[in-house]
Amino acid sequence: MIAEKPVWVKHEGLQIFSIDVQPNGERFATGGGDHKVRIWNMKSVDKDLQNIDTKERLLATLRDHFGSVNCVRWAKHSRYVASGSDDQVIQIHERKPGSGTTEFGSGEAPDVENWKAVMTLRGHSADVVDLNWSPDDSMLASGSLDNTVHIWNMRTGMCTTVLRGHLSLVKGVTWDPIGSFIASQSDDKTVIIWRTSDWGMAHRTDGHWAKSLGSTFFRRLGWSPCGHFLTTTHGFQKPKHSAPVLERGEWSVAYDFLGHSAPIIVVKFNNSMFKRTPSSTQDTKRVGWSNGTSKSGGKDLQSYNVIAIGSQDRTVTVWTTGSARPLFVAKHFFGQSVVDLSWSPDGYSLFACSLDGTVAMIHFDPKELGVRLTDTELEELKKSRYGDVRGRQANLVECPAQLLLETALTKQIGTKRSASDVQQNQVTAKPSASVEITAKRRKSQVDDRDKTADATTGDTLNKASILNRVSSPVNQKVYRRPDGRKRIIPEAVGVPQQENNIAVNGIGQAQNFLPAITAAPGTGDNGDFPVEISNRDSSVKEIVCRNPDLKERSRITARATVTESLVIDKVPGTSGNDGVLNVEQSVGIKESSSTDLLIRVFDWKEGEAAPPVCLEAFPREHALDTVGAVSTSMVKETEIICKKSGETLWSDRIMGRVTVLAGNPNFWAVGCEDGSLQVYTKCGRRAMPTMMMGSAATFIDCDDSWKLLLVTRKGSLYVWDLFKRKCVLHDSLSSLVSSDVDLSSTVKGTIKVISVKLSKSGSPLVVLATRHAFLFDTSLLCWLRVADDCFPASNFSSSWNLGSAPCGELAGLQVDVRKYMARKPGWNRITDDGMQTRAHLESQLASSLALESPNEYRQCLLAYVRFLTREADESRLREVCESFLGPPTGMAEAASSDKNLSWDPYVLGVKKRKLLRNDILPAMASNRKVQRLLNEFMDLLSEYEDAETADPPGAKGSTQTMNCGGVPSLLDQIGSDPPAMTATTPMTTDNDKPVSLVNSAALEISVSEKPGSENRDRQDQNSKDSGS
Amino acid sequence: MSAINITNVAVLDNPAPFVSPFQFEISYECLNSLKDDLEWKLIYVGSAEDETYDQLLESVLVGPVNVGNYRFVLQADPPDPSKIREEDIIGVTVLLLTCSYMGQEFMRVGYYVNNDYEDEQLREEPPTKVLIDKVQRNILSDKPRVTKFPINFHPEDEQTAAATAAPPPEPSNEQQQPDVNGEAQVLSDQPPIPEPQES
């Protein structure tokens, strides 16, 4: 045993009312009569490491209280420290990022760590004397001189319950480690046990404290870690003061710790239980109490509690519940009452503090206390006695994985909140940045600042503040309010408090809040290039991008189009000509389309160094003098030049103004304002006669091979296979017009389109100005909304854009939606009732499937399963598992082949059962409530897989995987699937062009040709997965 | 808990002639966003004995109050010498910088100010009529005396009006203030609100 009294732990010589060791063992906190909470470094009192830098001893001084700090208590998770004070409030402190600050004017050195008050609990009408966190940290109990116990919800900081029943000052509260009760002790000489289930009084005990005389600051009672004993303070049994021990259930006094010569103020059980070392078995004749464990197995193996008792007689005693005599008595340590005690997390060090303003540490040896039970052993013990606590206490965290998930969730919510703070800060920072203040004053200020800086450099105390100060002049905005008062908008200095958190948790989110203009679609596409390249190793790559010197201009165009909007107008019932789409083009387009267009194509076959092939289109409006007959009218002509590293490969001229260009190593396509479309071969031959689309091409896109997508101003959508000279798809965007409720109601059938391109899976993908994204499903022959803003409250709406943003197509769309939503005024986060999150995940799952984005599908599936697991939604989980498990292999053979076809063992190229085994089932393990389901499917899966390996693989492949041919790779699967399944890099130079479309009453949507071969399996699979 | 903590006050342009404006660069940290602006006031104590000689030099609103660290420069006109008794101009007095939220003062920084002639000869033989243009003002900027008062920053979401029943405020600076020309008590005499209680 080593005892020490660190003299440097002090509160300006005033009383120290409370001490508590952080459960992770890194720090301890003290609260004192100087109104301060101090946080100290545990390393400085470690029994081995004494020679720590003295500056590192005191980590922080918290000056938020306006009265003596009576109690400091760490939460079990070590993150918060709560303090109760004579000023009637409870402060919750948390360590914030960054270095500590100094109190201005205090003359003290800056803190080592940056601890800040994060919550203030107001409600008591007198001094707060004792505090205790609930076992799961979700609640805090506080006892006060106002005769009440308050229960605080620590998520909201609100007082949930006030326990009234004591007739005098409440001077001690403690929480049952099982979570079922709270005990409080009062100057009315009673102890009350409160039920936590309904906050009713379970028992009131009196008598044992009736004879005690004198008054003490505290009556800090304690509950044993096993939950069986409640040791109270301030008892009296002639002729000695005692600590009566109540037994759980009966709540009657089982025995007393007897011997102190003055009232007992504080008792503290060791956080863990102990057992005898095997060597000390000679101590079999212990008398006393054995914790109610009636299990046989020898007394030696029985575990016991260790308790420390502090008294007004200035001594500390340490007892075990296995012995009638104290293990240890510490006399002459203190000059006044011992008022608080705390055990270190390892159980071998005891911290005590006294009204004389000092603290003491006593380090014990395993030989003295015994061997500490591990946490699992303690859990087992509790379980054997109280049953599975988890089952009864829904609030308790059920397992570590659960806890992890929860923290992940709260993190997300936290970042969101802080992110919006940042946004606010940005908003405030901006105007102040643009402020002008008289330059003269500015100058003099700078000079002055230099002066003051010089003057204070020697002053170490102000050093930190100098560091904080930027040497630039203060950018503040000063103006007069209408009422004549002067108002200053201050300059934000340095990093806002919470921005560091964001940097840790998700940089991606912060980007969301950047003004949308920097993330205009055009530039966003550029950013995607490298990822796409690295993702795919197919031999030919096609890239369309802008010439560096044109870039600036095209960016401007992109911006202009965002604000001026691409408009497809649909005005119903205005004209008599049925089914005719009228076209109007807004001014914005004409301006933007008059710029030169340029695209580049990289041929990756020739290696990365090969210079790109560029296709440029220059409007030549004035070069028309030579034209004979038509020269009276102004004819527009466009010159098209194809270049490779400055050398012209070919050139051509076409009539009219070119609006769109597209190209890949196989062909070039040029769309004109007059609705014509010219397709060139690689070398510039006109491959086909001019195609007439009826209205100007506004969006064009092509894939790596031969597929070309075109959207006209009328809203018609075409997809051709130029190799086969066949139309793959002809549809209209008109169905999107009506589907967009928001806009059609406000602007009378107006729809703004940002981009149309071929998705990676080869289907047309339309993004509207609302950032809703639609995918045309070639099997269902209709538009699917794959990204929208329907789930703002979903917990997962943010998780997407964290890591997956750059790589996933769906995530990209989602990010766009969120960016857009964040700009909207009045957009608020609504709290989720669970329904939205589920619906959101389900739709995400279906969308990622539709977009054929296997990574995102897997990610989303995982999130969905985790969510269902947490909600213990067994029926949905079962359906998901069943869909991934499929019919039993053995039965498949026996049953009719039709039935078999309906189940595809692959989803997006990944084997479903593999997903089930590697992802779904492990995710389900996080909640024990669904463990039966989990076991069931584990059994089934292993059974099926056994059967599978027993079967000849060839036979199975032929029956089950019709279309896929049993090939587990996405690309291969796609390749074998002709209609819309080619991998593409969807880019156009001009996907930001405004378009307007006016439509008459009856809008006819004609699909010229049904898409080629339907993939029955995929369709089935889609419907099944979206339903599950 | 105070939502606002002053992290630093730099007294700019000090020492300076009596007639030149005051400039304070105030840095503060905000832990909770507040709905209303902060009101900062600079008060010149004209006479240690009589509160009526206090001059409110400047009152500004600072906002919006969002979480983070901020700074601004508070500029104020010099006190009007005609409103100060002749015998009080030269010597030590006090400058108070206060901050309030919704009319509740929660922070007060007091500075000693020494006014004297720069010219040694004038100092030794002060003229009967104060030559205000020759008076030099020196703020003892390294000895601020900070007093905090508990107020409720979010009255609407608290259950009780704790601020009203709050215990008397105490000066957060426990250090003994050096005796400057025998006027060390001047600060504790000044606050019109509850007397600070030395603990």
PDB file of N, CA and C in Angstrom, chain A residues 601-671:
ATOM      1  N   VAL A 601     -11.683  13.583 -76.777  1.00  0.00           N
ATOM      2  CA  VAL A 601     -11.840  12.147 -76.598  1.00  0.00           C
ATOM      3  C   VAL A 601     -10.463  11.538 -76.392  1.00  0.00           C
ATOM      4  N   PHE A 602     -10.328  10.830 -75.341  1.00  0.00           N
ATOM      5  CA  PHE A 602      -9.068  10.137 -75.092  1.00  0.00           C
ATOM      6  C   PHE A 602      -9.208   8.702 -75.573  1.00  0.00           C
ATOM      7  N   ASP A 603      -8.284   8.280 -76.336  1.00  0.00           N
ATOM      8  CA  ASP A 603      -8.288   6.878 -76.734  1.00  0.00           C
ATOM      9  C   ASP A 603      -7.282   6.143 -75.867  1.00  0.00           C
ATOM     10  N   TRP A 604      -7.808   5.371 -74.965  1.00  0.00           N
ATOM     11  CA  TRP A 604      -6.918   4.759 -73.983  1.00  0.00           C
ATOM     12  C   TRP A 604      -6.179   3.552 -74.529  1.00  0.00           C
ATOM     13  N   LYS A 605      -6.555   3.167 -75.724  1.00  0.00           N
ATOM     14  CA  LYS A 605      -5.814   2.051 -76.328  1.00  0.00           C
ATOM     15  C   LYS A 605      -4.372   2.452 -76.576  1.00  0.00           C
ATOM     16  N   GLU A 606      -4.207   3.708 -76.912  1.00  0.00           N
ATOM     17  CA  GLU A 606      -2.863   4.147 -77.295  1.00  0.00           C
ATOM     18  C   GLU A 606      -2.044   4.562 -76.097  1.00  0.00           C
ATOM     19  N   GLY A 607      -2.543   4.275 -74.959  1.00  0.00           N
ATOM     20  CA  GLY A 607      -1.790   4.625 -73.758  1.00  0.00           C
ATOM     21  C   GLY A 607      -2.183   5.996 -73.260  1.00  0.00           C
ATOM     22  N   GLU A 608      -1.838   6.259 -72.046  1.00  0.00           N
ATOM     23  CA  GLU A 608      -2.300   7.492 -71.416  1.00  0.00           C
ATOM     24  C   GLU A 608      -1.661   8.728 -72.020  1.00  0.00           C
ATOM     25  N   ALA A 609      -0.498   8.553 -72.567  1.00  0.00           N
ATOM     26  CA  ALA A 609       0.216   9.719 -73.062  1.00  0.00           C
ATOM     27  C   ALA A 609      -0.368  10.242 -74.374  1.00  0.00           C
ATOM     28  N   ALA A 610      -1.149   9.416 -75.041  1.00  0.00           N
ATOM     29  CA  ALA A 610      -1.666   9.813 -76.344  1.00  0.00           C
ATOM     30  C   ALA A 610      -2.490  11.087 -76.221  1.00  0.00           C
ATOM     31  N   PRO A 611      -2.248  12.021 -77.100  1.00  0.00           N
ATOM     32  CA  PRO A 611      -2.995  13.275 -76.997  1.00  0.00           C
ATOM     33  C   PRO A 611      -4.456  13.043 -77.332  1.00  0.00           C
ATOM     34  N   PRO A 612      -5.319  13.782 -76.711  1.00  0.00           N
ATOM     35  CA  PRO A 612      -6.745  13.594 -76.963  1.00  0.00           C
ATOM     36  C   PRO A 612      -7.145  14.140 -78.326  1.00  0.00           C
ATOM     37  N   VAL A 613      -8.188  13.552 -78.835  1.00  0.00           N
ATOM     38  CA  VAL A 613      -8.756  14.046 -80.082  1.00  0.00           C
ATOM     39  C   VAL A 613      -9.833  15.057 -79.710  1.00  0.00           C
ATOM     40  N   CYS A 614      -9.748  16.211 -80.331  1.00  0.00           N
ATOM     41  CA  CYS A 614     -10.698  17.265 -79.972  1.00  0.00           C
ATOM     42  C   CYS A 614     -11.650  17.515 -81.129  1.00  0.00           C
ATOM     43  N   LEU A 615     -12.856  17.760 -80.778  1.00  0.00           N
ATOM     44  CA  LEU A 615     -13.832  18.167 -81.773  1.00  0.00           C
ATOM     45  C   LEU A 615     -14.344  19.538 -81.376  1.00  0.00           C
ATOM     46  N   GLU A 616     -14.194  20.490 -82.296  1.00  0.00           N
ATOM     47  CA  GLU A 616     -14.615  21.847 -81.964  1.00  0.00           C
ATOM     48  C   GLU A 616     -15.663  22.312 -82.954  1.00  0.00           C
ATOM     49  N   ALA A 617     -16.530  23.140 -82.458  1.00  0.00           N
ATOM     50  CA  ALA A 617     -17.541  23.718 -83.337  1.00  0.00           C
ATOM     51  C   ALA A 617     -17.517  25.230 -83.174  1.00  0.00           C
ATOM     52  N   PHE A 618     -17.277  25.940 -84.287  1.00  0.00           N
ATOM     53  CA  PHE A 618     -17.271  27.397 -84.230  1.00  0.00           C
ATOM     54  C   PHE A 618     -18.443  27.935 -85.027  1.00  0.00           C
ATOM     55  N   PRO A 619     -19.221  28.801 -84.453  1.00  0.00           N
ATOM     56  CA  PRO A 619     -20.281  29.423 -85.243  1.00  0.00           C
ATOM     57  C   PRO A 619     -19.670  30.401 -86.251  1.00  0.00           C
ATOM     58  N   ARG A 620     -20.138  30.317 -87.464  1.00  0.00           N
ATOM     59  CA  ARG A 620     -19.611  31.198 -88.517  1.00  0.00           C
ATOM     60  C   ARG A 620     -20.757  31.983 -89.111  1.00  0.00           C
ATOM     61  N   GLU A 621     -21.211  32.945 -88.409  1.00  0.00           N
ATOM     62  CA  GLU A 621     -22.418  33.619 -88.879  1.00  0.00           C
ATOM     63  C   GLU A 621     -22.159  34.567 -90.022  1.00  0.00           C
ATOM     64  N   HIS A 622     -20.964  35.092 -90.110  1.00  0.00           N
ATOM     65  CA  HIS A 622     -20.719  36.134 -91.109  1.00  0.00           C
ATOM     66  C   HIS A 622     -19.979  35.626 -92.322  1.00  0.00           C
ATOM     67  N   ALA A 623     -19.709  34.376 -92.369  1.00  0.00           N
ATOM     68  CA  ALA A 623     -18.968  33.838 -93.507  1.00  0.00           C
ATOM     69  C   ALA A 623     -19.905  33.370 -94.603  1.00  0.00           C
ATOM     70  N   LEU A 624     -20.966  34.060 -94.793  1.00  0.00           N
ATOM     71  CA  LEU A 624     -21.994  33.552 -95.682  1.00  0.00           C
ATOM     72  C   LEU A 624     -22.160  34.376 -96.962  1.00  0.00           C
ATOM     73  N   ASP A 625     -21.270  35.309 -97.205  1.00  0.00           N
ATOM     74  CA  ASP A 625     -21.410  36.202 -98.359  1.00  0.00           C
ATOM     75  C   ASP A 625     -21.419  35.426 -99.666  1.00  0.00           C
ATOM     76  N   THR A 626     -20.724  34.349 -99.675  1.00  0.00           N
ATOM     77  CA  THR A 626     -20.569  33.622-100.933  1.00  0.00           C
ATOM     78  C   THR A 626     -21.830  32.871-101.326  1.00  0.00           C
ATOM     79  N   VAL A 627     -22.651  32.639-100.387  1.00  0.00           N
ATOM     80  CA  VAL A 627     -23.829  31.854-100.707  1.00  0.00           C
ATOM     81  C   VAL A 627     -24.750  32.658-101.617  1.00  0.00           C
ATOM     82  N   GLY A 628     -25.212  32.037-102.696  1.00  0.00           N
ATOM     83  CA  GLY A 628     -25.943  32.760-103.734  1.00  0.00           C
ATOM     84  C   GLY A 628     -27.385  33.043-103.405  1.00  0.00           C
ATOM     85  N   ALA A 629     -28.224  32.069-103.603  1.00  0.00           N
ATOM     86  CA  ALA A 629     -29.654  32.293-103.620  1.00  0.00           C
ATOM     87  C   ALA A 629     -30.216  32.691-102.257  1.00  0.00           C
ATOM     88  N   VAL A 630     -29.706  32.089-101.248  1.00  0.00           N
ATOM     89  CA  VAL A 630     -30.309  32.314 -99.943  1.00  0.00           C
ATOM     90  C   VAL A 630     -29.617  33.426 -99.169  1.00  0.00           C
ATOM     91  N   SER A 631     -28.737  34.125 -99.841  1.00  0.00           N
ATOM     92  CA  SER A 631     -27.922  35.072 -99.089  1.00  0.00           C
ATOM     93  C   SER A 631     -28.723  36.231 -98.524  1.00  0.00           C
ATOM     94  N   THR A 632     -29.923  36.401 -99.013  1.00  0.00           N
ATOM     95  CA  THR A 632     -30.730  37.493 -98.479  1.00  0.00           C
ATOM     96  C   THR A 632     -31.036  37.274 -97.004  1.00  0.00           C
ATOM     97  N   SER A 633     -31.336  36.026 -96.698  1.00  0.00           N
ATOM     98  CA  SER A 633     -31.608  35.752 -95.280  1.00  0.00           C
ATOM     99  C   SER A 633     -30.296  35.401 -94.578  1.00  0.00           C
ATOM    100  N   MET A 634     -30.334  35.629 -93.338  1.00  0.00           N
ATOM    101  CA  MET A 634     -29.133  35.373 -92.540  1.00  0.00           C
ATOM    102  C   MET A 634     -29.022  33.880 -92.281  1.00  0.00           C
ATOM    103  N   VAL A 635     -28.051  33.272 -92.858  1.00  0.00           N
ATOM    104  CA  VAL A 635     -27.893  31.836 -92.651  1.00  0.00           C
ATOM    105  C   VAL A 635     -26.729  31.602 -91.700  1.00  0.00           C
ATOM    106  N   LYS A 636     -27.008  30.753 -90.779  1.00  0.00           N
ATOM    107  CA  LYS A 636     -25.949  30.436 -89.823  1.00  0.00           C
ATOM    108  C   LYS A 636     -25.261  29.155 -90.234  1.00  0.00           C
ATOM    109  N   GLU A 637     -24.025  29.153 -90.013  1.00  0.00           N
ATOM    110  CA  GLU A 637     -23.251  27.982 -90.384  1.00  0.00           C
ATOM    111  C   GLU A 637     -22.257  27.702 -89.264  1.00  0.00           C
ATOM    112  N   THR A 638     -21.938  26.478 -89.124  1.00  0.00           N
ATOM    113  CA  THR A 638     -20.982  26.135 -88.070  1.00  0.00           C
ATOM    114  C   THR A 638     -19.880  25.288 -88.659  1.00  0.00           C
ATOM    115  N   GLU A 639     -18.709  25.632 -88.300  1.00  0.00           N
ATOM    116  CA  GLU A 639     -17.561  24.864 -88.764  1.00  0.00           C
ATOM    117  C   GLU A 639     -17.184  23.858 -87.692  1.00  0.00           C
ATOM    118  N   ILE A 640     -16.997  22.659 -88.129  1.00  0.00           N
ATOM    119  CA  ILE A 640     -16.627  21.607 -87.178  1.00  0.00           C
ATOM    120  C   ILE A 640     -15.232  21.124 -87.528  1.00  0.00           C
ATOM    121  N   ILE A 641     -14.368  21.174 -86.568  1.00  0.00           N
ATOM    122  CA  ILE A 641     -12.982  20.778 -86.812  1.00  0.00           C
ATOM    123  C   ILE A 641     -12.594  19.710 -85.816  1.00  0.00           C
ATOM    124  N   CYS A 642     -12.004  18.672 -86.340  1.00  0.00           N
ATOM    125  CA  CYS A 642     -11.506  17.626 -85.444  1.00  0.00           C
ATOM    126  C   CYS A 642      -9.994  17.693 -85.430  1.00  0.00           C
ATOM    127  N   LYS A 643      -9.434  17.829 -84.272  1.00  0.00           N
ATOM    128  CA  LYS A 643      -7.984  18.016 -84.163  1.00  0.00           C
ATOM    129  C   LYS A 643      -7.377  16.973 -83.249  1.00  0.00           C
ATOM    130  N   LYS A 644      -6.128  16.713 -83.531  1.00  0.00           N
ATOM    131  CA  LYS A 644      -5.385  15.882 -82.581  1.00  0.00           C
ATOM    132  C   LYS A 644      -4.046  16.557 -82.371  1.00  0.00           C
ATOM    133  N   SER A 645      -3.810  16.981 -81.197  1.00  0.00           N
ATOM    134  CA  SER A 645      -2.625  17.740 -80.806  1.00  0.00           C
ATOM    135  C   SER A 645      -2.303  18.829 -81.845  1.00  0.00           C
ATOM    136  N   GLY A 646      -3.272  19.660 -82.109  1.00  0.00           N
ATOM    137  CA  GLY A 646      -3.071  20.821 -82.962  1.00  0.00           C
ATOM    138  C   GLY A 646      -3.186  20.538 -84.437  1.00  0.00           C
ATOM    139  N   GLU A 647      -3.162  19.292 -84.812  1.00  0.00           N
ATOM    140  CA  GLU A 647      -3.182  18.942 -86.228  1.00  0.00           C
ATOM    141  C   GLU A 647      -4.616  18.593 -86.611  1.00  0.00           C
ATOM    142  N   THR A 648      -5.101  19.236 -87.640  1.00  0.00           N
ATOM    143  CA  THR A 648      -6.488  19.022 -88.016  1.00  0.00           C
ATOM    144  C   THR A 648      -6.640  17.663 -88.690  1.00  0.00           C
ATOM    145  N   LEU A 649      -7.496  16.847 -88.134  1.00  0.00           N
ATOM    146  CA  LEU A 649      -7.749  15.530 -88.734  1.00  0.00           C
ATOM    147  C   LEU A 649      -8.778  15.662 -89.843  1.00  0.00           C
ATOM    148  N   TRP A 650      -9.850  16.321 -89.518  1.00  0.00           N
ATOM    149  CA  TRP A 650     -10.869  16.557 -90.531  1.00  0.00           C
ATOM    150  C   TRP A 650     -11.706  17.747 -90.128  1.00  0.00           C
ATOM    151  N   SER A 651     -12.431  18.280 -91.090  1.00  0.00           N
ATOM    152  CA  SER A 651     -13.323  19.393 -90.767  1.00  0.00           C
ATOM    153  C   SER A 651     -14.549  19.327 -91.658  1.00  0.00           C
ATOM    154  N   ASP A 652     -15.572  19.989 -91.225  1.00  0.00           N
ATOM    155  CA  ASP A 652     -16.819  19.972 -91.992  1.00  0.00           C
ATOM    156  C   ASP A 652     -17.604  21.213 -91.626  1.00  0.00           C
ATOM    157  N   ARG A 653     -18.542  21.540 -92.459  1.00  0.00           N
ATOM    158  CA  ARG A 653     -19.416  22.656 -92.155  1.00  0.00           C
ATOM    159  C   ARG A 653     -20.849  22.191 -92.209  1.00  0.00           C
ATOM    160  N   ILE A 654     -21.625  22.601 -91.241  1.00  0.00           N
ATOM    161  CA  ILE A 654     -23.043  22.286 -91.342  1.00  0.00           C
ATOM    162  C   ILE A 654     -23.857  23.538 -91.109  1.00  0.00           C
ATOM    163  N   MET A 655     -25.054  23.502 -91.668  1.00  0.00           N
ATOM    164  CA  MET A 655     -25.945  24.644 -91.569  1.00  0.00           C
ATOM    165  C   MET A 655     -26.521  24.709 -90.152  1.00  0.00           C
ATOM    166  N   GLY A 656     -26.801  25.910 -89.783  1.00  0.00           N
ATOM    167  CA  GLY A 656     -27.438  26.087 -88.480  1.00  0.00           C
ATOM    168  C   GLY A 656     -26.403  26.083 -87.366  1.00  0.00           C
ATOM    169  N   ARG A 657     -26.882  26.411 -86.220  1.00  0.00           N
ATOM    170  CA  ARG A 657     -25.969  26.507 -85.095  1.00  0.00           C
ATOM    171  C   ARG A 657     -25.935  25.179 -84.364  1.00  0.00           C
ATOM    172  N   VAL A 658     -24.746  24.779 -84.074  1.00  0.00           N
ATOM    173  CA  VAL A 658     -24.577  23.521 -83.359  1.00  0.00           C
ATOM    174  C   VAL A 658     -24.882  23.738 -81.876  1.00  0.00           C
ATOM    175  N   THR A 659     -25.697  22.895 -81.363  1.00  0.00           N
ATOM    176  CA  THR A 659     -26.006  23.019 -79.939  1.00  0.00           C
ATOM    177  C   THR A 659     -25.310  21.970 -79.093  1.00  0.00           C
ATOM    178  N   VAL A 660     -25.125  20.804 -79.665  1.00  0.00           N
ATOM    179  CA  VAL A 660     -24.502  19.756 -78.845  1.00  0.00           C
ATOM    180  C   VAL A 660     -23.476  18.965 -79.650  1.00  0.00           C
ATOM    181  N   LEU A 661     -22.508  18.471 -78.953  1.00  0.00           N
ATOM    182  CA  LEU A 661     -21.494  17.608 -79.553  1.00  0.00           C
ATOM    183  C   LEU A 661     -21.323  16.380 -78.671  1.00  0.00           C
ATOM    184  N   ALA A 662     -21.018  15.290 -79.310  1.00  0.00           N
ATOM    185  CA  ALA A 662     -20.680  14.111 -78.522  1.00  0.00           C
ATOM    186  C   ALA A 662     -19.748  13.259 -79.357  1.00  0.00           C
ATOM    187  N   GLY A 663     -18.998  12.441 -78.715  1.00  0.00           N
ATOM    188  CA  GLY A 663     -18.110  11.599 -79.487  1.00  0.00           C
ATOM    189  C   GLY A 663     -17.456  10.547 -78.647  1.00  0.00           C
ATOM    190  N   ASN A 664     -17.047   9.508 -79.318  1.00  0.00           N
ATOM    191  CA  ASN A 664     -16.227   8.494 -78.676  1.00  0.00           C
ATOM    192  C   ASN A 664     -15.341   7.916 -79.757  1.00  0.00           C
ATOM    193  N   PRO A 665     -14.471   7.011 -79.440  1.00  0.00           N
ATOM    194  CA  PRO A 665     -13.558   6.502 -80.475  1.00  0.00           C
ATOM    195  C   PRO A 665     -14.265   5.878 -81.667  1.00  0.00           C
ATOM    196  N   ASN A 666     -15.543   5.659 -81.617  1.00  0.00           N
ATOM    197  CA  ASN A 666     -16.226   5.018 -82.737  1.00  0.00           C
ATOM    198  C   ASN A 666     -16.917   6.016 -83.654  1.00  0.00           C
ATOM    199  N   PHE A 667     -17.497   7.054 -83.059  1.00  0.00           N
ATOM    200  CA  PHE A 667     -18.257   7.989 -83.905  1.00  0.00           C
ATOM    201  C   PHE A 667     -18.312   9.363 -83.257  1.00  0.00           C
ATOM    202  N   TRP A 668     -18.771  10.315 -84.054  1.00  0.00           N
ATOM    203  CA  TRP A 668     -19.020  11.657 -83.552  1.00  0.00           C
ATOM    204  C   TRP A 668     -20.474  11.995 -83.828  1.00  0.00           C
ATOM    205  N   ALA A 669     -21.076  12.760 -82.979  1.00  0.00           N
ATOM    206  CA  ALA A 669     -22.439  13.190 -83.243  1.00  0.00           C
ATOM    207  C   ALA A 669     -22.534  14.690 -82.990  1.00  0.00           C
ATOM    208  N   VAL A 670     -23.215  15.381 -83.902  1.00  0.00           N
ATOM    209  CA  VAL A 670     -23.347  16.823 -83.805  1.00  0.00           C
ATOM    210  C   VAL A 670     -24.820  17.169 -83.933  1.00  0.00           C
ATOM    211  N   GLY A 671     -25.344  17.798 -82.930  1.00  0.00           N
ATOM    212  CA  GLY A 671     -26.759  18.184 -82.955  1.00  0.00           C
ATOM    213  C   GLY A 671     -26.887  19.663 -83.192  1.00  0.00           C
TER     214      GLY A 671
END
